Amino acid sequence: MILDRARVEAALPGYELFGVLGSGGFGMVIEARHIRLDRRTAVKVLALPAVAPAEARLLARLRHPHIVEIFDYVEDDGLGLLVMELCDGGTLRSRAAGGLPIAEVVGYGLAIAAALDTAHLQRVIHRDIKPDNVLFTAEGTLKVTDFGVAKMAATTAGDGGPNTIVGTPAYMAPEQFTGARLSPATDLYALGVVLHELLTGRTPPVAWPAGFAPTPPGRARAPKPDRGMLPPAIGSVVRHALEPEPTARPGSALDLALALAHAAARDLGPGWLTACTSPLHIPDVVRSMAASAPPATRFPAAPAPIPSAPAPAPAPVRVPVPRTDTVHRAGGRLRRWVGRRTAGAGTPSRGIVHLSVDSPLGLATGGEGLLYVSQPLAHRVLRIDPAASPVAGPAASPATGPDGAPTVVAVVAGSGKAGLGGDGGPATAADLDSPAGLALAPDGSLLIADSFNDRIRRVRPDGTIITVATSVPLRRPRAVTVAADGTLLVADTDGHRVWRIDLDGSAHVVAGTGSAGFSGDGGPAERAAIGRPVALATDSHGRLLIAVPEHRRVRRVGLDGRVETIAGTGYGGRPAADGGIATSTDMGTPTGLALSPDGTFYVADPSGERVLAVRPDGVVAVIASRPGVVPVGDPRQVAVGADGTLYIAQPGRNRVTVVTPAQLPQL
């Protein structure tokens, strides 16, 4: 494309523009500097402005240290501009030109896998992983970029027909050539090609599908990496990623990372990770695997494409649920309740069930088992009533619960289209944009953190929707809760603050300075740095709990307005285990908070794939984990009903796990 520099300068008056950094079919990238902040950035000038808002919204969802960060999006007179962090440390291809140590290559592979795992859990498939799309900052941190060809998995792997063939042939999986359904395994194949190239100096032969090369009918030709040039254990992992059939590849990016870390420990020794010079932001479980060489672990099978991929479960008992067009259009796709067998039991446990819902996130509980669930990717909020009689109407559908009782799923807010509109009218006809946290007010109103619209919406008991406190300058709010006196508390996530909105609509900051970071324990909360709060809860004393995943802590604001850390230590704390003390335990990345009637609070930790409980005396217990009595994967949010029932939202597994008090481990 031809760069009209004058138009870009006019659209970005606060920036100083420099030279062109690169260009491609999806746009041109130029270097710029934010004048007031003195921050160097990269500005992507989109060749197809019509897709720019979608790409901006997509990138903003993918927050990970190994994914390029987006700062701003500007649209001006048909021009789409993405302002992103500047990665001026070169590409992976340029770094590999002179050869790389094996340990460095594996470290890069772990970083890319960590970035892909975050994207896949958000239902995004990159589709063009290659060395040119892996950049480095000046400090040497690896960043996966160019999500311009990425697609939401709901579209890429949906039921709407074949996909457009997009990608770089040498790195494309067999299913990409035919336009067939894609899944996270598609990106894992590309990562396998990248690892093979970095380790051997050449890409493996393309696994051409039938019809694209002279292969036996109905079969794909597998690449044949040179076994002699690949370390034995690491080579086995690479070859596994290069399987022609998607279902034969590793089950997830996390599984690939675990296997790669384990293989490197076997080939290079348990101290190999210290040889990596690039900063690595990888899950603790992967880092632990890299430090030892346990017996070989067998890969789990790859899941089906994201929209229909249930998490693995021991001996499930499936109760079919009628799937109607209404529920499908609602984005709810209530598929089934799955009762789990408890150890030694001969009948399914009625205390632990998994409710299948597409991409659930925010949770709120009402009386008589009512559950409200937000769906950021479907831009809707659902109400699930496992006890009610079937309700007729355009936004409700009957289903069957674990006991054979009727279950009703209804859309209570959101038209299913991303946007802003509908205030004063029916909530089901209003546009939302990535709704996140939910809360119920004493009058029965439903509060919604309408995250990408930068506001809080209220659905009144009569079904109409309004915006709350329009004057509050929110930035990507992720959570809202209601205090005992009826006032609202809002996590202004990208504004690095927590606001209190009074009944008269006035608002003031109760915690956070507006700057990212961590500081202020023991002092006034409004003078403390609280970087990106994402979950809130209030206890029976009126104290405010704040989950801060980027600093691996849960903080509490007392009645005197002072803030303290009540769980987590940042990095370096003791591993979470039953009986540990919360203030010396590594709480992982807490993204969800919920308080039980007895004062225990629950913490969702997606990085550790677990849910932790902290008793009032500060003692920690592991309530749910990936291999555990209560099985979870990607727990993001939690809620507790009035009867003590625990609800766990797992968007990456498309389910909400429901655990009755009788099935919760004894604390």
XYZ file of C-alpha atoms in Angstrom:
667
model
C 0.000 0.000 0.000
C 1.055 3.640 -0.489
C 1.537 5.554 2.756
C -0.217 8.919 2.927
C 1.927 10.342 5.722
C -0.050 13.565 5.968
C -3.297 11.659 6.618
C -1.674 9.568 9.349
C -0.195 12.648 11.024
C -3.578 14.371 10.917
C -5.269 11.340 12.499
C -2.624 11.109 15.253
C -1.969 14.697 16.360
C -0.316 13.605 19.605
C 2.305 11.495 17.862
C 5.574 12.142 16.062
C 6.028 9.842 13.071
C 9.304 8.263 11.924
C 10.214 5.681 9.311
C 8.463 2.606 7.944
C 9.193 -0.561 9.917
C 7.588 -3.030 7.539
C 4.687 -3.744 5.250
C 2.579 -6.628 4.044
C -0.737 -7.613 2.582
C -2.594 -6.509 5.704
C -1.063 -3.061 6.078
C 2.029 -1.002 6.771
C 3.782 -0.419 10.107
C 5.553 2.830 10.936
C 7.471 3.926 14.019
C 5.994 6.731 16.103
C 6.391 8.441 19.475
C 3.650 9.575 21.820
C 4.847 13.110 22.495
C 3.431 13.681 25.991
C 4.258 10.215 27.328
C 7.556 10.042 25.432
C 6.644 6.473 24.532
C 7.878 4.868 21.331
C 5.209 2.875 19.537
C 4.431 1.096 16.296
C 1.460 2.288 14.240
C -0.158 -0.226 11.934
C -1.917 1.437 9.010
C -4.584 -1.011 7.911
C -4.992 -1.668 4.198
C -8.548 -2.863 4.929
C -10.016 -0.336 7.383
C -13.275 -2.289 7.494
C -11.590 -5.047 9.499
C -9.592 -2.699 11.738
C -12.141 -2.460 14.576
C -12.390 -6.240 14.715
C -8.608 -6.614 14.851
C -8.311 -3.893 17.501
C -10.965 -5.560 19.642
C -9.354 -8.949 19.150
C -5.876 -7.749 20.126
C -7.201 -5.927 23.185
C -8.616 -9.220 24.484
C -5.289 -11.025 24.171
C -3.262 -9.790 27.099
C -0.087 -11.781 27.718
C 3.571 -10.787 28.149
C 4.405 -12.715 24.954
C 1.683 -11.099 22.815
C 2.206 -7.654 21.332
C 0.166 -5.099 23.312
C -2.259 -2.663 21.722
C -2.388 0.868 23.165
C -5.015 2.593 21.057
C -7.139 2.410 17.940
C -7.973 5.461 15.829
C -10.356 5.603 12.892
C -10.397 8.758 10.813
C -11.948 9.306 7.387
C -11.682 5.678 6.335
C -8.222 5.237 7.827
C -7.715 2.491 10.448
C -4.712 2.922 12.765
C -3.603 0.470 15.455
C -1.126 1.915 17.961
C 0.915 -0.935 19.451
C 4.020 -1.467 21.524
C 7.226 -1.124 19.565
C 9.189 -4.342 19.086
C 12.510 -3.128 17.744
C 14.637 -6.104 18.765
C 14.290 -7.817 15.400
C 12.386 -10.884 14.273
C 12.890 -14.512 15.199
C 14.033 -15.127 11.636
C 16.802 -12.533 11.930
C 17.897 -13.940 15.299
C 18.065 -17.432 13.877
C 20.099 -16.414 10.801
C 23.375 -17.337 12.452
C 22.062 -20.340 14.355
C 20.708 -20.610 17.896
C 21.574 -22.816 20.883
C 19.075 -25.619 21.427
C 18.122 -24.301 24.869
C 17.320 -20.902 23.356
C 15.148 -22.475 20.667
C 13.174 -24.476 23.216
C 12.747 -21.379 25.391
C 11.323 -19.505 22.409
C 9.015 -22.453 21.761
C 7.699 -22.293 25.343
C 7.087 -18.548 25.038
C 5.173 -18.941 21.763
C 3.160 -21.808 23.237
C 2.247 -19.670 26.264
C 1.044 -16.892 23.955
C -0.968 -19.337 21.853
C -2.540 -20.900 24.940
C -3.859 -17.473 25.939
C -5.213 -16.883 22.432
C -6.823 -20.309 22.219
C -8.526 -19.901 25.584
C -10.040 -16.722 24.144
C -11.186 -18.793 21.152
C -8.725 -17.159 18.748
C -6.641 -19.109 16.223
C -3.644 -17.213 14.821
C -3.389 -19.157 11.520
C 0.010 -17.724 10.466
C 2.640 -18.593 13.072
C 6.081 -18.223 11.464
C 9.452 -16.669 12.422
C 8.575 -13.385 10.702
C 5.551 -12.961 12.994
C 7.597 -13.425 16.161
C 9.282 -10.191 17.248
C 11.459 -9.070 20.157
C 11.436 -5.930 22.256
C 14.602 -3.967 22.882
C 14.887 -5.809 26.215
C 14.707 -9.165 24.423
C 11.172 -10.241 25.314
C 9.542 -12.396 22.651
C 6.228 -11.156 21.242
C 3.810 -12.940 18.929
C 2.314 -10.431 16.524
C 0.320 -10.038 13.303
C -3.038 -11.318 14.414
C -4.424 -9.623 11.299
C -5.152 -13.014 9.737
C -6.379 -14.556 12.984
C -9.989 -15.594 13.347
C -12.314 -16.157 16.218
C -12.681 -19.902 16.641
C -16.475 -19.582 16.626
C -16.159 -18.624 12.955
C -13.070 -20.578 11.986
C -14.320 -23.819 13.442
C -18.004 -23.202 13.330
C -20.782 -24.748 11.366
C -20.921 -22.127 8.681
C -19.000 -23.918 5.954
C -15.394 -23.938 4.769
C -12.808 -21.306 5.621
C -10.837 -18.916 3.484
C -7.355 -20.334 2.879
C -4.967 -17.918 4.584
C -1.396 -18.452 5.746
C 2.162 -19.042 4.621
C 2.380 -22.407 2.781
C 5.586 -23.670 4.421
C 3.976 -23.310 7.872
C 0.379 -24.236 7.049
C -1.242 -27.326 8.492
C -2.856 -29.795 6.050
C -6.357 -28.692 7.018
C -5.578 -25.111 5.954
C -4.968 -26.094 2.336
C -8.442 -27.534 1.968
C -10.294 -24.786 3.825
C -11.469 -27.397 6.327
C -12.299 -26.726 9.941
C -9.438 -25.263 11.955
C -8.710 -25.728 15.639
C -5.922 -24.836 18.090
C -4.053 -27.831 16.673
C -3.604 -25.786 13.473
C -1.335 -23.345 15.305
C 0.499 -26.200 17.027
C 1.426 -27.631 13.634
C 2.898 -24.259 12.599
C 4.826 -24.061 15.863
C 6.208 -27.535 15.136
C 7.411 -26.301 11.742
C 9.064 -23.263 13.375
C 10.840 -25.434 15.960
C 12.015 -27.847 13.257
C 13.366 -24.969 11.192
C 15.198 -23.401 14.125
C 16.733 -26.727 15.172
C 17.705 -28.065 11.737
C 17.958 -25.018 9.510
C 15.161 -26.158 7.198
C 11.409 -26.524 7.250
C 10.042 -30.067 6.975
C 8.309 -31.176 3.774
C 4.764 -29.893 3.618
C 2.142 -32.427 4.677
C 0.158 -31.989 1.462
C -3.411 -33.235 1.762
C -5.025 -35.456 -0.829
C -5.611 -33.548 -4.073
C -2.703 -31.142 -3.546
C 0.158 -33.602 -4.111
C 0.594 -37.142 -5.426
C -0.359 -39.054 -2.279
C -2.538 -42.134 -1.790
C -6.255 -41.283 -1.983
C -7.720 -39.977 1.231
C -4.387 -39.723 3.037
C -2.089 -36.846 3.914
C 1.640 -37.239 3.508
C 3.373 -36.754 6.844
C 6.485 -34.584 7.027
C 9.615 -36.574 7.714
C 11.915 -34.513 9.916
C 15.544 -35.591 9.884
C 15.753 -37.606 13.087
C 19.534 -37.417 13.086
C 19.526 -33.612 13.394
C 16.948 -33.351 16.172
C 17.662 -34.161 19.827
C 15.792 -37.403 20.567
C 13.225 -36.263 23.165
C 12.759 -32.765 21.710
C 12.510 -34.265 18.215
C 9.745 -36.562 19.396
C 7.723 -33.536 20.543
C 8.327 -31.736 17.242
C 7.238 -34.758 15.238
C 4.124 -35.066 17.384
C 3.180 -31.458 16.573
C 3.680 -32.228 12.863
C 1.173 -35.061 12.707
C -1.032 -34.596 9.604
C -4.236 -35.354 11.512
C -5.200 -32.560 13.942
C -6.530 -35.050 16.492
C -3.133 -36.764 16.619
C -1.291 -33.594 17.712
C -0.912 -32.416 21.325
C -4.205 -31.582 22.988
C -3.417 -27.910 23.629
C -0.619 -25.360 23.553
C -0.132 -25.943 27.276
C 0.232 -29.694 26.687
C 2.814 -29.002 23.991
C 4.722 -26.661 26.331
C 4.739 -29.239 29.129
C 6.020 -31.943 26.792
C 8.655 -29.635 25.298
C 9.916 -28.561 28.741
C 10.043 -32.198 29.852
C 11.883 -33.237 26.675
C 14.470 -30.467 27.085
C 15.144 -31.614 30.653
C 15.799 -35.112 29.312
C 18.009 -34.028 26.398
C 19.820 -31.058 27.969
C 19.646 -31.691 31.719
C 17.427 -30.190 34.442
C 19.299 -26.858 34.487
C 18.807 -26.099 30.805
C 16.392 -23.219 31.385
C 19.163 -21.056 32.867
C 20.802 -21.003 29.429
C 17.879 -19.052 27.951
C 18.775 -15.374 27.689
C 15.296 -14.150 26.690
C 12.822 -13.384 29.521
C 10.236 -16.163 29.736
C 6.703 -15.655 31.066
C 5.479 -19.228 31.228
C 3.120 -21.035 33.641
C 4.680 -22.278 36.864
C 3.743 -25.848 35.994
C 5.776 -25.598 32.771
C 8.735 -24.058 34.607
C 8.624 -26.882 37.139
C 8.548 -29.462 34.363
C 11.591 -27.818 32.774
C 13.576 -28.229 35.990
C 13.247 -31.996 36.210
C 13.189 -35.055 34.005
C 10.275 -37.209 35.200
C 9.232 -40.403 33.415
C 7.927 -39.813 29.919
C 4.424 -38.405 29.840
C 1.947 -39.547 27.252
C 0.222 -36.796 25.320
C -3.533 -36.488 25.666
C -5.526 -36.533 22.462
C -6.244 -33.216 20.795
C -9.697 -31.773 21.337
C -12.209 -31.087 18.610
C -12.471 -27.461 17.403
C -13.105 -25.113 20.279
C -16.890 -24.669 20.091
C -17.531 -28.356 20.694
C -14.563 -29.349 22.821
C -15.577 -30.639 26.259
C -12.869 -30.985 28.857
C -11.755 -34.570 29.512
C -13.554 -36.179 32.406
C -13.421 -39.536 34.139
C -16.340 -41.853 33.371
C -18.940 -39.211 32.492
C -22.614 -39.963 32.561
C -24.222 -37.816 29.866
C -27.815 -36.706 30.022
C -28.853 -35.420 26.578
C -30.437 -32.009 26.358
C -32.750 -30.904 23.542
C -30.827 -28.358 21.464
C -33.175 -25.850 19.876
C -32.667 -23.153 17.301
C -33.575 -20.539 19.900
C -30.744 -21.524 22.226
C -28.336 -21.782 19.297
C -29.153 -18.249 18.189
C -28.828 -17.075 21.762
C -25.222 -18.172 21.809
C -25.988 -20.275 24.863
C -25.748 -23.708 23.283
C -26.754 -25.468 26.465
C -25.536 -28.898 25.448
C -25.619 -31.215 28.423
C -25.269 -31.742 32.128
C -22.551 -34.231 32.932
C -22.638 -35.991 36.287
C -19.235 -37.101 37.583
C -18.612 -40.338 39.422
C -16.864 -39.829 42.728
C -14.044 -42.136 43.707
C -15.403 -45.511 44.727
C -18.987 -44.567 44.050
C -21.206 -46.769 41.999
C -23.632 -44.050 40.926
C -23.102 -40.606 39.450
C -22.527 -37.832 41.981
C -25.366 -35.339 41.997
C -23.158 -32.841 43.806
C -20.743 -32.026 40.949
C -22.145 -31.287 37.514
C -20.837 -29.475 34.462
C -23.165 -27.147 32.611
C -22.027 -26.696 29.023
C -22.241 -23.043 27.934
C -20.261 -21.382 25.172
C -17.493 -19.131 26.546
C -18.952 -18.319 29.983
C -17.237 -15.649 32.063
C -19.112 -13.480 34.562
C -21.350 -15.196 37.099
C -24.068 -14.010 39.479
C -26.465 -16.078 41.560
C -30.057 -15.399 42.501
C -32.651 -17.124 44.608
C -33.801 -20.711 44.028
C -30.759 -21.685 42.025
C -30.941 -18.949 39.384
C -27.612 -18.423 37.650
C -26.666 -15.495 35.410
C -23.788 -16.009 32.959
C -22.097 -13.461 30.704
C -20.780 -14.471 27.285
C -18.235 -11.868 26.114
C -17.764 -13.465 22.702
C -21.520 -13.716 22.082
C -22.172 -10.247 23.584
C -25.043 -11.612 25.701
C -26.025 -12.448 29.256
C -27.971 -15.635 29.956
C -30.189 -16.683 32.851
C -30.160 -20.384 33.673
C -32.941 -21.698 35.875
C -32.599 -25.409 36.643
C -35.746 -25.451 38.783
C -38.303 -23.514 36.747
C -40.941 -24.871 34.440
C -40.358 -24.434 30.711
C -41.096 -20.913 29.559
C -42.302 -20.139 26.073
C -41.019 -17.159 24.183
C -38.325 -16.037 21.776
C -35.571 -15.861 24.408
C -36.166 -19.041 26.383
C -35.754 -22.729 25.794
C -36.419 -25.790 27.938
C -33.679 -28.234 28.770
C -33.123 -31.014 31.256
C -31.096 -30.787 34.440
C -29.140 -33.584 36.140
C -32.201 -34.809 38.054
C -34.499 -34.800 35.039
C -36.110 -31.547 36.197
C -36.816 -28.838 33.624
C -34.075 -26.259 33.065
C -34.687 -22.954 31.317
C -32.039 -20.923 29.518
C -33.061 -17.384 28.613
C -31.263 -14.392 27.168
C -31.714 -11.477 29.564
C -29.473 -8.922 27.864
C -27.734 -8.459 24.546
C -28.806 -8.700 20.930
C -25.809 -10.867 20.067
C -24.199 -8.039 18.096
C -21.232 -6.072 19.407
C -22.113 -2.413 19.790
C -23.600 0.229 22.046
C -27.277 1.025 21.989
C -30.708 0.220 23.306
C -30.804 2.196 26.559
C -34.379 2.697 27.687
C -35.653 -0.297 25.729
C -35.745 -4.062 26.196
C -32.388 -5.416 27.368
C -32.651 -8.351 24.970
C -32.670 -5.928 22.019
C -29.780 -3.799 23.312
C -26.231 -4.062 21.987
C -23.451 -4.996 24.415
C -19.745 -5.323 23.729
C -17.910 -8.079 25.592
C -19.923 -8.125 28.839
C -17.804 -9.392 31.731
C -18.622 -9.196 35.447
C -22.182 -9.440 36.769
C -23.931 -8.616 40.035
C -27.476 -8.618 41.371
C -28.846 -5.613 43.253
C -31.261 -5.924 46.193
C -34.148 -4.726 44.003
C -33.581 -7.584 41.537
C -31.738 -5.482 38.948
C -28.868 -7.092 37.086
C -25.631 -5.078 36.826
C -23.362 -5.761 33.852
C -19.781 -4.623 33.341
C -20.136 -3.776 29.637
C -16.391 -3.946 29.251
C -15.625 -2.769 25.722
C -18.280 -0.055 25.950
C -16.487 1.328 29.038
C -19.627 1.472 31.160
C -21.916 -0.308 33.609
C -25.388 -1.279 32.393
C -28.378 -2.039 34.615
C -31.210 -4.367 33.601
C -34.238 -3.401 35.642
C -36.695 -6.019 36.935
C -39.092 -5.026 34.136
C -36.451 -5.972 31.516
C -35.442 -2.473 30.380
C -31.779 -1.511 30.266
C -30.014 1.753 31.183
C -26.452 2.990 31.637
C -25.333 3.722 35.201
C -23.344 6.892 36.009
C -22.409 7.937 32.483
C -20.002 10.568 33.797
C -17.591 8.027 35.345
C -14.498 7.704 33.050
C -14.204 3.919 33.000
C -11.697 1.999 30.882
C -12.519 -1.655 30.192
C -14.319 -2.386 33.485
C -14.221 -6.104 34.231
C -16.188 -6.421 37.466
C -19.042 -4.875 39.416
C -20.410 -5.744 42.837
C -23.047 -4.328 45.154
C -22.233 -3.241 48.713
C -24.608 -3.866 51.618
C -25.936 -0.301 51.387
C -26.805 -0.707 47.693
C -23.910 1.330 46.306
C -21.944 -0.076 43.387
C -18.245 -0.924 43.343
C -16.649 -1.124 39.899
C -13.267 -2.508 38.847
C -11.975 0.087 36.368
C -9.522 -2.451 35.018
C -7.503 -0.503 32.460
C -7.941 2.642 34.560
C -6.176 0.888 37.479
C -8.800 1.989 39.995
C -11.900 0.897 41.878
C -14.855 3.313 41.902
C -17.785 3.594 44.269
C -21.003 4.763 42.621
C -23.557 6.024 45.133
C -27.323 5.697 44.849
C -27.594 9.288 43.616
C -25.186 8.575 40.751
C -22.214 10.400 42.241
C -18.907 8.548 42.174
C -15.486 8.617 43.766
C -12.337 6.468 43.741
C -11.962 4.115 46.695
C -8.740 2.389 45.597
C -5.987 2.952 43.060
C -4.059 5.942 41.767
C -4.825 5.388 38.093
C -1.289 4.126 37.455
C -0.249 0.523 36.885
C 1.925 -1.187 39.439
C 1.853 -2.365 43.032
C 2.352 -0.222 46.120
C 0.663 1.190 49.193
C 0.050 -1.701 51.596
C -0.748 -0.276 55.012
C -1.704 3.130 53.663
C -4.787 4.804 52.182
C -6.208 2.715 49.349
C -6.773 5.706 47.067
C -3.014 6.382 47.200
C -2.021 2.795 46.462
C -1.085 1.543 43.001
C -3.452 -1.268 42.034
C -2.629 -2.420 38.528
C -5.549 -3.809 36.494
C -8.037 -5.032 39.109
C -10.314 -7.656 37.541
C -12.568 -9.020 40.307
C -14.270 -7.625 43.398
C -16.181 -8.904 46.411
C -17.400 -7.424 49.692
C -17.448 -9.375 52.938
C -20.020 -9.312 55.740
C -18.084 -6.503 57.468
C -18.292 -4.257 54.405
C -14.619 -4.650 53.498
C -13.684 -4.693 49.810
C -11.641 -7.522 48.298
C -9.771 -6.892 45.018
C -8.174 -9.518 42.762
C -5.043 -8.265 40.983
C -3.740 -11.041 38.697
C -0.803 -9.106 37.261
C 0.639 -8.854 40.778
C -0.609 -12.282 41.888
C -2.443 -10.948 44.918
C -5.790 -10.439 46.583
C -5.933 -7.104 48.416
C -8.471 -5.828 50.925
C -9.637 -2.315 51.703
C -10.737 -2.012 55.342
C -13.450 0.164 56.818
C -10.740 2.690 57.668
C -9.847 3.004 53.962
C -6.451 1.329 54.281
C -5.335 -1.414 51.930
C -3.468 -4.643 52.673
C -2.548 -7.873 50.910
C -4.497 -10.797 52.337
C -3.431 -13.494 49.865
C -0.470 -13.912 47.543
C 3.125 -12.749 47.585
C 3.828 -11.993 43.961
C 6.397 -14.387 42.499
C 8.378 -16.562 44.884
C 5.692 -17.597 47.341
C 5.097 -21.138 48.520
C 3.166 -23.372 46.103
C -0.526 -23.495 46.896
C -1.325 -26.473 49.124
C -3.816 -27.374 51.800
C -2.887 -25.830 55.125
C -0.714 -23.041 53.740
C -0.924 -19.435 54.899
C -2.489 -17.177 52.294
C -0.049 -14.283 52.709
C 2.935 -16.548 51.987
C 1.300 -18.611 49.220
C 1.689 -18.026 45.499
C -1.951 -17.493 44.467
C -1.106 -17.581 40.758
C -3.140 -15.125 38.682
C -6.408 -14.565 40.584
C -9.112 -13.521 38.128
C -12.236 -14.428 40.103
C -13.416 -13.846 43.675
C -16.439 -15.036 45.595
C -17.370 -15.035 49.277
C -19.258 -17.853 50.961
C -21.714 -17.278 53.813
C -19.149 -18.457 56.406
C -16.565 -15.831 55.372
C -14.385 -18.130 53.259
C -13.443 -16.588 49.950
C -12.741 -18.510 46.755
C -10.121 -17.543 44.187
C -10.066 -18.647 40.529
C -6.487 -19.089 39.310
C -6.415 -19.906 35.558
C -2.606 -20.021 35.344
C -2.529 -22.836 37.883
C -5.817 -24.339 36.628
C -7.242 -24.430 40.126
C -9.693 -22.843 42.521
C -8.384 -22.006 45.979
C -10.282 -21.307 49.196
C -9.013 -18.994 51.924
C -10.636 -19.454 55.316
C -11.318 -16.477 57.606
C -8.169 -17.439 59.560
C -6.059 -17.126 56.389
C -5.476 -20.847 55.779
C -5.511 -22.008 52.141
C -7.146 -25.104 50.658
C -7.163 -26.371 47.056
C -10.847 -26.809 46.164
C -10.632 -27.717 42.477
C -7.825 -28.503 40.052
C -7.242 -30.004 36.629
C -6.593 -33.490 38.046
C -8.758 -33.500 41.156
C -11.977 -34.526 42.833
C -13.506 -31.358 41.391
C -12.009 -31.243 37.866
C -11.557 -27.811 36.258
C -9.679 -26.325 33.328
C -9.206 -22.599 32.715
C -11.198 -21.396 35.773
C -11.756 -17.645 35.315
C -14.650 -16.634 37.549
C -16.403 -18.044 40.600
C -19.671 -17.363 42.397
C -21.288 -18.737 45.537
C -25.019 -19.202 46.012
C -26.906 -18.438 49.216
C -26.818 -22.148 50.072
C -23.032 -22.347 49.621
C -23.084 -23.910 46.134
C -19.929 -23.017 44.221
C -20.062 -22.099 40.508
C -16.875 -22.052 38.399
C -16.824 -20.484 34.908
C -14.295 -22.003 32.493
C -14.493 -20.204 29.116
C -11.676 -22.228 27.592
C -13.629 -25.412 28.305
C -17.074 -23.986 27.485
C -18.615 -24.973 30.790
C -19.705 -23.893 34.252
C -18.976 -26.409 37.000
C -21.529 -26.533 39.814
C -20.413 -27.966 43.174
C -22.878 -28.377 46.045
C -21.654 -27.775 49.622
C -21.724 -31.524 50.332
C -19.175 -32.114 47.555
C -16.788 -29.325 48.550
C -13.641 -30.545 50.331
C -13.697 -29.977 54.070
C -11.758 -26.857 54.965
